[in-house]
Amino acid sequence: MNANLCHAPAQHPLKVGILGGGIAGATVALRLADMGIQTLLIEAGSGLVNGPPICHLHAGGNLYRDISDQQCLTLLRQSIASVRAYPHSINRRPTVIATPVSDPGDAEALLPRLAQVAQEYRRLVDEDPANRVLGEPEEYYRCYSREQFEALARQPIPLKADSQDDWLIPLAHHLDPDKLKFPLILVQEYGWSLFRMAATATLALNAAPHCALHFHTRATKLEQRPDGWTIHASQGHGEAQAFKVDFLVNACGFRTGLVDDMAGFRRQRLVEYKAAYVARWQTEADWPEVIFHGQRGTPNGMAQLTPYPNGIFQLHGMTDGITLFKGGLAASGEHSAQPRLPPPYVAQLNNGWQTPDITARTRDAIAHLARLLPAFGEAEVGGKPLFGAQQIPGSDPSLRAADVSFEGNHYARVEIVKASSALTAADRIVARLAELGWLEMDGQPLSPSLALTKGQNATEVEREAIRLARERGYPDELALNMR
């Protein structure tokens, strides 16, 4: 798509300031810079996309039983667009959804939703073949009966998975069918590498002629002007700077409320502190991601096993002792748009984790998976957790599909819950700028593909991802391409 700048009424090029370099701020910057818009990105940390744990696309919302079908379809469309924007960040392996007998849910309850999502995926591919990023539409999901599962257990474990059955064979060898409800569902829910996303954005924005990056820089005051904003900021060494922008994007993640407070805006939101854990388990097989459904917040809460190369796994357990934290869901109050998390969680966010906490929670996560996958009890702590706080606009903690909201003509706040919503937020900001007369559009929808990322080399992205993983103290495997 072509977009011509026509700033009105002033006679200088449009300049957009973005506060926050997480997945939201980085994606908005990529979209705007890709269109030739002068973009200023201010990030308090040392790099881009260094926030809450990300491990899969949520293409269809199949991991959540409590969200609406409409949210699922929105997540599907957003995920497809995200794959096209971050083409070298995907780990192409399926996800198996299992319902333990200890769970009160019906294993067949997801089937109507899966059929609806598969139909929409097929429609999107027919509309644009470039949307075929989740495999073939007719293979989007497959159900396995108990008889089929037990038959797979009698087959040798393949060293490399080349078919849908191959992905399920390791599970069939290690899971007791008496502990499961059937069918099991295999779905093309791919993995998403946080570090290759960060690498993609870092390489692209460092090379973008229309984007200026300011790291180790924190906004201290916002001054609203009739024609935009002045951002007063402090750099790491204490030097003060002032930046004038025509339009301000608040993309500060769980700290979005602090910027709202500086700007003088009120907004109701939730913030939830979460963590995922890194384990090492010696296995030679190709493993799918596995979701064992369970009731959130109970001892049998959902358990999630996310594979990476060389026996590294990322673990979630939806209990208060693992991924969830007691008192870790906070709401904004009457006098501030920023929810207040308990001080121990703020300390972890600011200073990192201590070794005893890492060991205890990771071992609890391993034990949580071993309830259903006994062999996984041999796994060991593989590194420090991936952790962060997730903002949720409004008051519904089950909300998963959200993107952006606006205040007046010069301010937007990006409020994504899932990373796949970031490009939608960016496109809504572009539409808002066009609506305000700053951009002339040609009437065609924006392509999900970005010139800044489309031409990137997969090897170069992986090399930068490994550098970032090491710099942040994580195993190389979290940055490696699985396939």
GROMACS .gro file of C-alpha atoms in nm:
model
  483
    1MET     CA    1   0.000   0.000   0.000
    2ASN     CA    2   0.113   0.356  -0.070
    3ALA     CA    3   0.062   0.632   0.182
    4ASN     CA    4   0.149   0.996   0.112
    5LEU     CA    5   0.219   1.225   0.404
    6CYS     CA    6   0.017   1.548   0.408
    7HIS     CA    7   0.049   1.692   0.755
    8ALA     CA    8  -0.228   1.946   0.817
    9PRO     CA    9  -0.236   2.226   0.895
   10ALA     CA   10   0.139   2.261   0.970
   11GLN     CA   11   0.392   2.240   0.690
   12HIS     CA   12   0.633   1.991   0.845
   13PRO     CA   13   0.632   1.610   0.816
   14LEU     CA   14   0.420   1.417   1.062
   15LYS     CA   15   0.620   1.295   1.361
   16VAL     CA   16   0.491   1.020   1.589
   17GLY     CA   17   0.640   0.951   1.931
   18ILE     CA   18   0.611   0.603   2.084
   19LEU     CA   19   0.672   0.537   2.452
   20GLY     CA   20   0.769   0.175   2.511
   21GLY     CA   21   0.967  -0.071   2.299
   22GLY     CA   22   0.786  -0.393   2.382
   23ILE     CA   23   0.611  -0.597   2.116
   24ALA     CA   24   0.336  -0.332   2.093
   25GLY     CA   25   0.562  -0.028   2.059
   26ALA     CA   26   0.810  -0.206   1.832
   27THR     CA   27   0.533  -0.324   1.597
   28VAL     CA   28   0.375   0.022   1.578
   29ALA     CA   29   0.719   0.166   1.501
   30LEU     CA   30   0.775  -0.096   1.230
   31ARG     CA   31   0.444  -0.017   1.062
   32LEU     CA   32   0.490   0.362   1.073
   33ALA     CA   33   0.855   0.360   0.969
   34ASP     CA   34   0.771   0.115   0.691
   35MET     CA   35   0.529   0.378   0.557
   36GLY     CA   36   0.791   0.652   0.570
   37ILE     CA   37   0.645   0.826   0.875
   38GLN     CA   38   0.900   0.993   1.103
   39THR     CA   39   0.894   0.780   1.417
   40LEU     CA   40   1.058   0.832   1.754
   41LEU     CA   41   1.069   0.531   1.988
   42ILE     CA   42   1.165   0.585   2.353
   43GLU     CA   43   1.243   0.278   2.564
   44ALA     CA   44   1.358   0.274   2.926
   45GLY     CA   45   1.545  -0.055   2.885
   46SER     CA   46   1.840  -0.161   2.674
   47GLY     CA   47   1.652  -0.327   2.388
   48LEU     CA   48   1.327  -0.412   2.215
   49VAL     CA   49   1.063  -0.677   2.296
   50ASN     CA   50   1.174  -0.770   2.645
   51GLY     CA   51   0.847  -0.828   2.825
   52PRO     CA   52   0.606  -1.100   2.941
   53PRO     CA   53   0.661  -1.458   2.820
   54ILE     CA   54   0.545  -1.532   2.467
   55CYS     CA   55   0.549  -1.885   2.333
   56HIS     CA   56   0.270  -1.932   2.078
   57LEU     CA   57   0.052  -1.744   1.834
   58HIS     CA   58  -0.294  -1.806   1.983
   59ALA     CA   59  -0.416  -1.857   1.627
   60GLY     CA   60  -0.779  -1.926   1.700
   61GLY     CA   61  -0.775  -1.903   2.078
   62ASN     CA   62  -0.795  -2.280   2.114
   63LEU     CA   63  -0.605  -2.273   2.441
   64TYR     CA   64  -0.882  -2.081   2.616
   65ARG     CA   65  -1.216  -2.244   2.674
   66ASP     CA   66  -1.370  -1.941   2.842
   67ILE     CA   67  -1.343  -1.680   2.566
   68SER     CA   68  -1.598  -1.606   2.295
   69ASP     CA   69  -1.591  -1.748   1.945
   70GLN     CA   70  -1.559  -1.391   1.814
   71GLN     CA   71  -1.239  -1.340   2.014
   72CYS     CA   72  -1.108  -1.667   1.867
   73LEU     CA   73  -1.172  -1.554   1.510
   74THR     CA   74  -1.011  -1.218   1.585
   75LEU     CA   75  -0.703  -1.392   1.727
   76LEU     CA   76  -0.684  -1.612   1.415
   77ARG     CA   77  -0.681  -1.313   1.180
   78GLN     CA   78  -0.435  -1.124   1.396
   79SER     CA   79  -0.203  -1.425   1.421
   80ILE     CA   80  -0.192  -1.471   1.045
   81ALA     CA   81  -0.104  -1.105   1.002
   82SER     CA   82   0.164  -1.134   1.272
   83VAL     CA   83   0.332  -1.428   1.097
   84ARG     CA   84   0.351  -1.222   0.780
   85ALA     CA   85   0.496  -0.922   0.966
   86TYR     CA   86   0.750  -1.135   1.159
   87PRO     CA   87   0.824  -1.405   0.898
   88HIS     CA   88   1.128  -1.562   1.068
   89SER     CA   89   0.989  -1.579   1.421
   90ILE     CA   90   0.766  -1.888   1.400
   91ASN     CA   91   0.840  -2.235   1.535
   92ARG     CA   92   0.645  -2.463   1.305
   93ARG     CA   93   0.520  -2.744   1.522
   94PRO     CA   94   0.163  -2.829   1.621
   95THR     CA   95  -0.009  -2.822   1.959
   96VAL     CA   96  -0.193  -3.112   2.119
   97ILE     CA   97  -0.492  -3.026   2.336
   98ALA     CA   98  -0.567  -3.288   2.600
   99THR     CA   99  -0.843  -3.302   2.861
  100PRO     CA  100  -0.748  -3.504   3.172
  101VAL     CA  101  -1.015  -3.713   3.344
  102SER     CA  102  -0.957  -3.492   3.650
  103ASP     CA  103  -1.097  -3.197   3.454
  104PRO     CA  104  -1.476  -3.148   3.452
  105GLY     CA  105  -1.472  -3.025   3.091
  106ASP     CA  106  -1.591  -3.212   2.784
  107ALA     CA  107  -1.311  -3.310   2.544
  108GLU     CA  108  -1.547  -3.253   2.252
  109ALA     CA  109  -1.652  -2.904   2.359
  110LEU     CA  110  -1.389  -2.733   2.142
  111LEU     CA  111  -1.491  -2.911   1.821
  112PRO     CA  112  -1.760  -2.663   1.704
  113ARG     CA  113  -1.515  -2.376   1.761
  114LEU     CA  114  -1.236  -2.556   1.576
  115ALA     CA  115  -1.466  -2.615   1.280
  116GLN     CA  116  -1.557  -2.246   1.276
  117VAL     CA  117  -1.193  -2.136   1.298
  118ALA     CA  118  -1.087  -2.381   1.025
  119GLN     CA  119  -1.363  -2.250   0.798
  120GLU     CA  120  -1.246  -1.891   0.854
  121TYR     CA  121  -0.884  -1.991   0.789
  122ARG     CA  122  -0.990  -2.154   0.463
  123ARG     CA  123  -1.177  -1.835   0.366
  124LEU     CA  124  -0.874  -1.618   0.443
  125VAL     CA  125  -0.648  -1.838   0.232
  126ASP     CA  126  -0.895  -1.829  -0.057
  127GLU     CA  127  -0.901  -1.451  -0.023
  128ASP     CA  128  -0.521  -1.425  -0.027
  129PRO     CA  129  -0.291  -1.729  -0.073
  130ALA     CA  130  -0.022  -1.541   0.126
  131ASN     CA  131  -0.236  -1.611   0.434
  132ARG     CA  132  -0.148  -1.982   0.415
  133VAL     CA  133   0.094  -1.955   0.707
  134LEU     CA  134  -0.059  -2.216   0.940
  135GLY     CA  135  -0.030  -2.514   0.710
  136GLU     CA  136  -0.302  -2.634   0.477
  137PRO     CA  137  -0.655  -2.529   0.582
  138GLU     CA  138  -0.787  -2.887   0.555
  139GLU     CA  139  -0.516  -2.996   0.801
  140TYR     CA  140  -0.578  -2.719   1.053
  141TYR     CA  141  -0.684  -2.970   1.317
  142ARG     CA  142  -0.729  -3.343   1.361
  143CYS     CA  143  -0.896  -3.552   1.631
  144TYR     CA  144  -0.756  -3.877   1.770
  145SER     CA  145  -0.971  -4.141   1.936
  146ARG     CA  146  -0.843  -4.364   2.215
  147GLU     CA  147  -0.802  -4.652   1.972
  148GLN     CA  148  -0.593  -4.439   1.736
  149PHE     CA  149  -0.385  -4.310   2.026
  150GLU     CA  150  -0.313  -4.660   2.156
  151ALA     CA  151  -0.220  -4.774   1.806
  152LEU     CA  152   0.037  -4.492   1.784
  153ALA     CA  153   0.188  -4.609   2.114
  154ARG     CA  154   0.284  -4.934   1.939
  155GLN     CA  155   0.483  -4.752   1.672
  156PRO     CA  156   0.851  -4.656   1.720
  157ILE     CA  157   0.922  -4.294   1.807
  158PRO     CA  158   1.051  -4.121   1.492
  159LEU     CA  159   1.368  -3.916   1.521
  160LYS     CA  160   1.201  -3.648   1.309
  161ALA     CA  161   0.830  -3.570   1.283
  162ASP     CA  162   0.719  -3.561   0.920
  163SER     CA  163   0.345  -3.616   0.965
  164GLN     CA  164   0.067  -3.536   1.209
  165ASP     CA  165   0.087  -3.889   1.352
  166ASP     CA  166   0.462  -3.852   1.407
  167TRP     CA  167   0.406  -3.557   1.639
  168LEU     CA  168   0.166  -3.757   1.853
  169ILE     CA  169   0.374  -4.075   1.885
  170PRO     CA  170   0.603  -3.947   2.166
  171LEU     CA  171   0.295  -3.852   2.366
  172ALA     CA  172   0.138  -4.191   2.303
  173HIS     CA  173   0.449  -4.358   2.447
  174HIS     CA  174   0.446  -4.146   2.763
  175LEU     CA  175   0.081  -4.074   2.848
  176ASP     CA  176  -0.158  -4.313   3.021
  177PRO     CA  177  -0.482  -4.315   2.818
  178ASP     CA  178  -0.675  -4.398   3.135
  179LYS     CA  179  -0.590  -4.047   3.260
  180LEU     CA  180  -0.729  -3.876   2.949
  181LYS     CA  181  -1.063  -3.798   2.792
  182PHE     CA  182  -1.091  -3.842   2.419
  183PRO     CA  183  -1.059  -3.722   2.156
  184LEU     CA  184  -0.716  -3.562   2.174
  185ILE     CA  185  -0.691  -3.270   1.935
  186LEU     CA  186  -0.387  -3.181   1.727
  187VAL     CA  187  -0.408  -2.825   1.592
  188GLN     CA  188  -0.174  -2.610   1.384
  189GLU     CA  189  -0.112  -2.372   1.673
  190TYR     CA  190   0.248  -2.276   1.609
  191GLY     CA  191   0.515  -2.154   1.847
  192TRP     CA  192   0.633  -1.794   1.848
  193SER     CA  193   0.991  -1.713   1.941
  194LEU     CA  194   1.014  -1.409   2.166
  195PHE     CA  195   1.383  -1.369   2.085
  196ARG     CA  196   1.342  -1.394   1.707
  197MET     CA  197   1.063  -1.138   1.730
  198ALA     CA  198   1.299  -0.911   1.923
  199ALA     CA  199   1.572  -0.975   1.667
  200THR     CA  200   1.338  -0.900   1.376
  201ALA     CA  201   1.235  -0.567   1.526
  202THR     CA  202   1.589  -0.476   1.633
  203LEU     CA  203   1.745  -0.539   1.292
  204ALA     CA  204   1.463  -0.368   1.103
  205LEU     CA  205   1.434  -0.055   1.316
  206ASN     CA  206   1.809  -0.006   1.347
  207ALA     CA  207   1.821   0.003   0.967
  208ALA     CA  208   1.503   0.208   0.918
  209PRO     CA  209   1.578   0.561   0.791
  210HIS     CA  210   1.254   0.696   0.937
  211CYS     CA  211   1.289   0.565   1.294
  212ALA     CA  212   1.500   0.707   1.578
  213LEU     CA  213   1.559   0.474   1.873
  214HIS     CA  214   1.635   0.607   2.221
  215PHE     CA  215   1.721   0.335   2.473
  216HIS     CA  216   1.788   0.386   2.845
  217THR     CA  217   1.548   0.679   2.820
  218ARG     CA  218   1.242   0.732   3.036
  219ALA     CA  219   0.961   0.987   2.996
  220THR     CA  220   0.937   1.205   3.307
  221LYS     CA  221   0.673   1.457   3.201
  222LEU     CA  222   0.425   1.501   2.918
  223GLU     CA  223   0.325   1.848   2.806
  224GLN     CA  224   0.020   1.870   2.583
  225ARG     CA  225   0.025   2.139   2.315
  226PRO     CA  226  -0.256   2.241   2.077
  227ASP     CA  227  -0.075   2.066   1.792
  228GLY     CA  228   0.074   1.767   1.975
  229TRP     CA  229   0.297   1.682   2.271
  230THR     CA  230   0.633   1.760   2.421
  231ILE     CA  231   0.794   1.455   2.582
  232HIS     CA  232   1.034   1.545   2.861
  233ALA     CA  233   1.269   1.253   2.915
  234SER     CA  234   1.569   1.153   3.120
  235GLN     CA  235   1.847   0.936   2.984
  236GLY     CA  236   2.031   0.675   3.188
  237HIS     CA  237   2.317   0.910   3.271
  238GLY     CA  238   2.074   1.179   3.388
  239GLU     CA  239   2.074   1.406   3.085
  240ALA     CA  240   1.734   1.566   3.021
  241GLN     CA  241   1.587   1.588   2.672
  242ALA     CA  242   1.268   1.723   2.520
  243PHE     CA  243   1.105   1.578   2.207
  244LYS     CA  244   0.820   1.744   2.018
  245VAL     CA  245   0.581   1.511   1.840
  246ASP     CA  246   0.251   1.555   1.660
  247PHE     CA  247   0.099   1.231   1.783
  248LEU     CA  248   0.184   1.028   2.093
  249VAL     CA  249   0.149   0.650   2.127
  250ASN     CA  250   0.148   0.507   2.480
  251ALA     CA  251   0.279   0.153   2.439
  252CYS     CA  252   0.423   0.101   2.785
  253GLY     CA  253   0.270  -0.239   2.853
  254PHE     CA  254   0.176  -0.293   3.215
  255ARG     CA  255   0.307   0.057   3.290
  256THR     CA  256   0.061   0.217   3.044
  257GLY     CA  257  -0.131   0.365   3.337
  258LEU     CA  258   0.173   0.567   3.450
  259VAL     CA  259   0.180   0.742   3.113
  260ASP     CA  260  -0.197   0.793   3.124
  261ASP     CA  261  -0.147   0.961   3.462
  262MET     CA  262   0.123   1.190   3.318
  263ALA     CA  263  -0.104   1.275   3.026
  264GLY     CA  264  -0.399   1.345   3.255
  265PHE     CA  265  -0.622   1.061   3.130
  266ARG     CA  266  -0.816   0.805   3.334
  267ARG     CA  267  -0.860   0.447   3.219
  268GLN     CA  268  -0.982   0.136   3.396
  269ARG     CA  269  -0.752  -0.162   3.354
  270LEU     CA  270  -0.613  -0.474   3.515
  271VAL     CA  271  -0.252  -0.582   3.541
  272GLU     CA  272  -0.155  -0.946   3.598
  273TYR     CA  273   0.191  -1.066   3.697
  274LYS     CA  274   0.287  -1.397   3.535
  275ALA     CA  275   0.586  -1.621   3.475
  276ALA     CA  276   0.685  -1.918   3.263
  277TYR     CA  277   0.968  -2.153   3.351
  278VAL     CA  278   1.258  -2.308   3.162
  279ALA     CA  279   1.338  -2.678   3.206
  280ARG     CA  280   1.578  -2.919   3.040
  281TRP     CA  281   1.463  -3.275   2.968
  282GLN     CA  282   1.672  -3.521   2.774
  283THR     CA  283   1.464  -3.646   2.482
  284GLU     CA  284   1.551  -3.720   2.121
  285ALA     CA  285   1.201  -3.696   1.979
  286ASP     CA  286   1.032  -3.401   1.812
  287TRP     CA  287   0.768  -3.290   2.060
  288PRO     CA  288   0.454  -3.088   1.995
  289GLU     CA  289   0.338  -2.827   2.237
  290VAL     CA  290   0.097  -2.992   2.480
  291ILE     CA  291  -0.190  -2.826   2.665
  292PHE     CA  292  -0.350  -3.022   2.948
  293HIS     CA  293  -0.672  -2.838   3.026
  294GLY     CA  294  -0.758  -2.766   3.386
  295GLN     CA  295  -0.946  -2.516   3.600
  296ARG     CA  296  -0.748  -2.197   3.647
  297GLY     CA  297  -0.625  -2.129   3.999
  298THR     CA  298  -0.683  -2.484   4.126
  299PRO     CA  299  -0.414  -2.748   4.196
  300ASN     CA  300  -0.521  -2.910   3.867
  301GLY     CA  301  -0.493  -2.588   3.665
  302MET     CA  302  -0.397  -2.597   3.298
  303ALA     CA  303  -0.047  -2.734   3.233
  304GLN     CA  304   0.146  -2.632   2.924
  305LEU     CA  305   0.461  -2.788   2.778
  306THR     CA  306   0.627  -2.579   2.504
  307PRO     CA  307   0.921  -2.743   2.323
  308TYR     CA  308   1.241  -2.583   2.194
  309PRO     CA  309   1.548  -2.752   2.042
  310ASN     CA  310   1.793  -2.969   2.240
  311GLY     CA  311   1.554  -3.069   2.517
  312ILE     CA  312   1.465  -2.719   2.641
  313PHE     CA  313   1.099  -2.672   2.741
  314GLN     CA  314   0.902  -2.371   2.857
  315LEU     CA  315   0.643  -2.450   3.124
  316HIS     CA  316   0.319  -2.290   3.235
  317GLY     CA  317   0.094  -2.408   3.514
  318MET     CA  318  -0.221  -2.212   3.587
  319THR     CA  319  -0.194  -2.243   3.964
  320ASP     CA  320  -0.103  -1.982   4.225
  321GLY     CA  321   0.229  -2.154   4.286
  322ILE     CA  322   0.350  -2.159   3.925
  323THR     CA  323   0.240  -1.918   3.650
  324LEU     CA  324  -0.018  -1.733   3.859
  325PHE     CA  325   0.069  -1.541   4.175
  326LYS     CA  326  -0.142  -1.473   4.482
  327GLY     CA  327  -0.247  -1.110   4.464
  328GLY     CA  328  -0.087  -1.090   4.119
  329LEU     CA  329  -0.403  -0.950   3.953
  330ALA     CA  330  -0.442  -0.578   4.035
  331ALA     CA  331  -0.697  -0.319   3.921
  332SER     CA  332  -0.659   0.055   3.868
  333GLY     CA  333  -0.815   0.279   4.131
  334GLU     CA  334  -1.001   0.605   4.161
  335HIS     CA  335  -0.692   0.825   4.168
  336SER     CA  336  -0.462   0.653   3.917
  337ALA     CA  337  -0.490   0.466   3.589
  338GLN     CA  338  -0.200   0.244   3.699
  339PRO     CA  339  -0.282  -0.074   3.895
  340ARG     CA  340  -0.049  -0.143   4.188
  341LEU     CA  341   0.105  -0.485   4.216
  342PRO     CA  342   0.231  -0.612   4.553
  343PRO     CA  343   0.585  -0.488   4.633
  344PRO     CA  344   0.755  -0.832   4.602
  345TYR     CA  345   0.636  -0.864   4.242
  346VAL     CA  346   0.745  -0.509   4.161
  347ALA     CA  347   1.087  -0.594   4.303
  348GLN     CA  348   1.110  -0.900   4.076
  349LEU     CA  349   1.005  -0.695   3.775
  350ASN     CA  350   1.270  -0.434   3.849
  351ASN     CA  351   1.556  -0.649   3.980
  352GLY     CA  352   1.500  -1.003   3.853
  353TRP     CA  353   1.460  -1.330   4.040
  354GLN     CA  354   1.669  -1.480   4.318
  355THR     CA  355   1.803  -1.834   4.271
  356PRO     CA  356   1.588  -1.998   4.545
  357ASP     CA  357   1.269  -1.864   4.385
  358ILE     CA  358   1.382  -1.981   4.040
  359THR     CA  359   1.456  -2.331   4.166
  360ALA     CA  360   1.142  -2.371   4.377
  361ARG     CA  361   0.893  -2.251   4.118
  362THR     CA  362   1.057  -2.432   3.828
  363ARG     CA  363   1.053  -2.758   4.023
  364ASP     CA  364   0.688  -2.700   4.107
  365ALA     CA  365   0.619  -2.648   3.735
  366ILE     CA  366   0.803  -2.972   3.650
  367ALA     CA  367   0.601  -3.161   3.912
  368HIS     CA  368   0.279  -3.010   3.776
  369LEU     CA  369   0.353  -3.153   3.430
  370ALA     CA  370   0.473  -3.484   3.576
  371ARG     CA  371   0.125  -3.549   3.721
  372LEU     CA  372   0.017  -3.637   3.369
  373LEU     CA  373   0.352  -3.695   3.199
  374PRO     CA  374   0.546  -3.894   3.463
  375ALA     CA  375   0.871  -3.917   3.267
  376PHE     CA  376   0.896  -3.538   3.274
  377GLY     CA  377   0.966  -3.562   3.646
  378GLU     CA  378   1.330  -3.622   3.545
  379ALA     CA  379   1.356  -3.271   3.400
  380GLU     CA  380   1.590  -3.017   3.558
  381VAL     CA  381   1.591  -2.641   3.597
  382GLY     CA  382   1.705  -2.504   3.260
  383GLY     CA  383   1.740  -2.132   3.331
  384LYS     CA  384   1.571  -1.833   3.483
  385PRO     CA  385   1.198  -1.775   3.425
  386LEU     CA  386   1.051  -1.561   3.152
  387PHE     CA  387   0.836  -1.319   3.345
  388GLY     CA  388   0.647  -0.994   3.324
  389ALA     CA  389   0.314  -0.826   3.379
  390GLN     CA  390   0.027  -0.827   3.132
  391GLN     CA  391  -0.221  -0.544   3.105
  392ILE     CA  392  -0.588  -0.610   3.036
  393PRO     CA  393  -0.808  -0.310   2.948
  394GLY     CA  394  -1.135  -0.284   3.138
  395SER     CA  395  -1.232  -0.523   3.413
  396ASP     CA  396  -1.268  -0.865   3.243
  397PRO     CA  397  -0.963  -1.084   3.317
  398SER     CA  398  -1.070  -1.334   3.049
  399LEU     CA  399  -1.028  -1.075   2.769
  400ARG     CA  400  -0.771  -1.189   2.514
  401ALA     CA  401  -0.833  -0.987   2.196
  402ALA     CA  402  -0.776  -0.612   2.242
  403ASP     CA  403  -0.571  -0.352   2.061
  404VAL     CA  404  -0.590   0.029   2.093
  405SER     CA  405  -0.793   0.321   2.230
  406PHE     CA  406  -0.770   0.694   2.167
  407GLU     CA  407  -0.793   1.020   2.360
  408GLY     CA  408  -0.860   1.331   2.150
  409ASN     CA  409  -0.669   1.389   1.827
  410HIS     CA  410  -0.311   1.339   1.943
  411TYR     CA  411  -0.297   1.036   2.176
  412ALA     CA  412  -0.333   0.661   2.143
  413ARG     CA  413  -0.274   0.388   2.397
  414VAL     CA  414  -0.193   0.038   2.281
  415GLU     CA  415  -0.354  -0.218   2.511
  416ILE     CA  416  -0.277  -0.558   2.370
  417VAL     CA  417  -0.328  -0.869   2.580
  418LYS     CA  418  -0.172  -1.107   2.329
  419ALA     CA  419   0.127  -1.022   2.109
  420SER     CA  420  -0.064  -1.116   1.794
  421SER     CA  421  -0.286  -0.809   1.845
  422ALA     CA  422   0.005  -0.565   1.802
  423LEU     CA  423  -0.020  -0.526   1.424
  424THR     CA  424  -0.395  -0.463   1.446
  425ALA     CA  425  -0.322  -0.186   1.696
  426ALA     CA  426  -0.065  -0.036   1.460
  427ASP     CA  427  -0.310  -0.042   1.169
  428ARG     CA  428  -0.580   0.124   1.375
  429ILE     CA  429  -0.336   0.402   1.459
  430VAL     CA  430  -0.260   0.446   1.088
  431ALA     CA  431  -0.636   0.464   1.019
  432ARG     CA  432  -0.673   0.726   1.292
  433LEU     CA  433  -0.394   0.937   1.143
  434ALA     CA  434  -0.565   0.919   0.804
  435GLU     CA  435  -0.898   1.011   0.962
  436LEU     CA  436  -0.735   1.318   1.117
  437GLY     CA  437  -0.600   1.426   0.778
  438TRP     CA  438  -0.232   1.354   0.837
  439LEU     CA  439  -0.217   1.075   0.580
  440GLU     CA  440  -0.369   1.027   0.239
  441MET     CA  441  -0.452   0.662   0.181
  442ASP     CA  442  -0.519   0.490  -0.150
  443GLY     CA  443  -0.828   0.310  -0.021
  444GLN     CA  444  -0.666  -0.034  -0.015
  445PRO     CA  445  -0.627  -0.225   0.311
  446LEU     CA  446  -0.281  -0.234   0.463
  447SER     CA  447  -0.082  -0.546   0.380
  448PRO     CA  448   0.036  -0.743   0.684
  449SER     CA  449   0.376  -0.779   0.518
  450LEU     CA  450   0.633  -0.510   0.595
  451ALA     CA  451   0.912  -0.412   0.358
  452LEU     CA  452   1.140  -0.364   0.661
  453THR     CA  453   1.106  -0.728   0.767
  454LYS     CA  454   1.010  -0.911   0.448
  455GLY     CA  455   1.360  -0.899   0.306
  456GLN     CA  456   1.534  -1.017   0.620
  457ASN     CA  457   1.754  -1.325   0.620
  458ALA     CA  458   1.648  -1.608   0.854
  459THR     CA  459   2.006  -1.688   0.951
  460GLU     CA  460   2.078  -1.326   1.037
  461VAL     CA  461   1.761  -1.303   1.246
  462GLU     CA  462   1.851  -1.620   1.436
  463ARG     CA  463   2.207  -1.495   1.496
  464GLU     CA  464   2.074  -1.169   1.644
  465ALA     CA  465   1.818  -1.364   1.849
  466ILE     CA  466   2.093  -1.577   2.001
  467ARG     CA  467   2.289  -1.262   2.087
  468LEU     CA  468   1.983  -1.117   2.262
  469ALA     CA  469   1.911  -1.440   2.450
  470ARG     CA  470   2.267  -1.451   2.582
  471GLU     CA  471   2.264  -1.083   2.668
  472ARG     CA  472   1.944  -1.137   2.870
  473GLY     CA  473   2.072  -1.452   3.038
  474TYR     CA  474   1.863  -1.720   2.864
  475PRO     CA  475   1.957  -2.045   2.684
  476ASP     CA  476   2.039  -2.021   2.312
  477GLU     CA  477   1.765  -2.278   2.243
  478LEU     CA  478   1.492  -2.021   2.309
  479ALA     CA  479   1.622  -1.831   2.008
  480LEU     CA  480   1.678  -2.124   1.770
  481ASN     CA  481   1.446  -2.218   1.485
  482MET     CA  482   1.290  -2.559   1.559
  483ARG     CA  483   1.245  -2.674   1.198
   0.00000   0.00000   0.00000
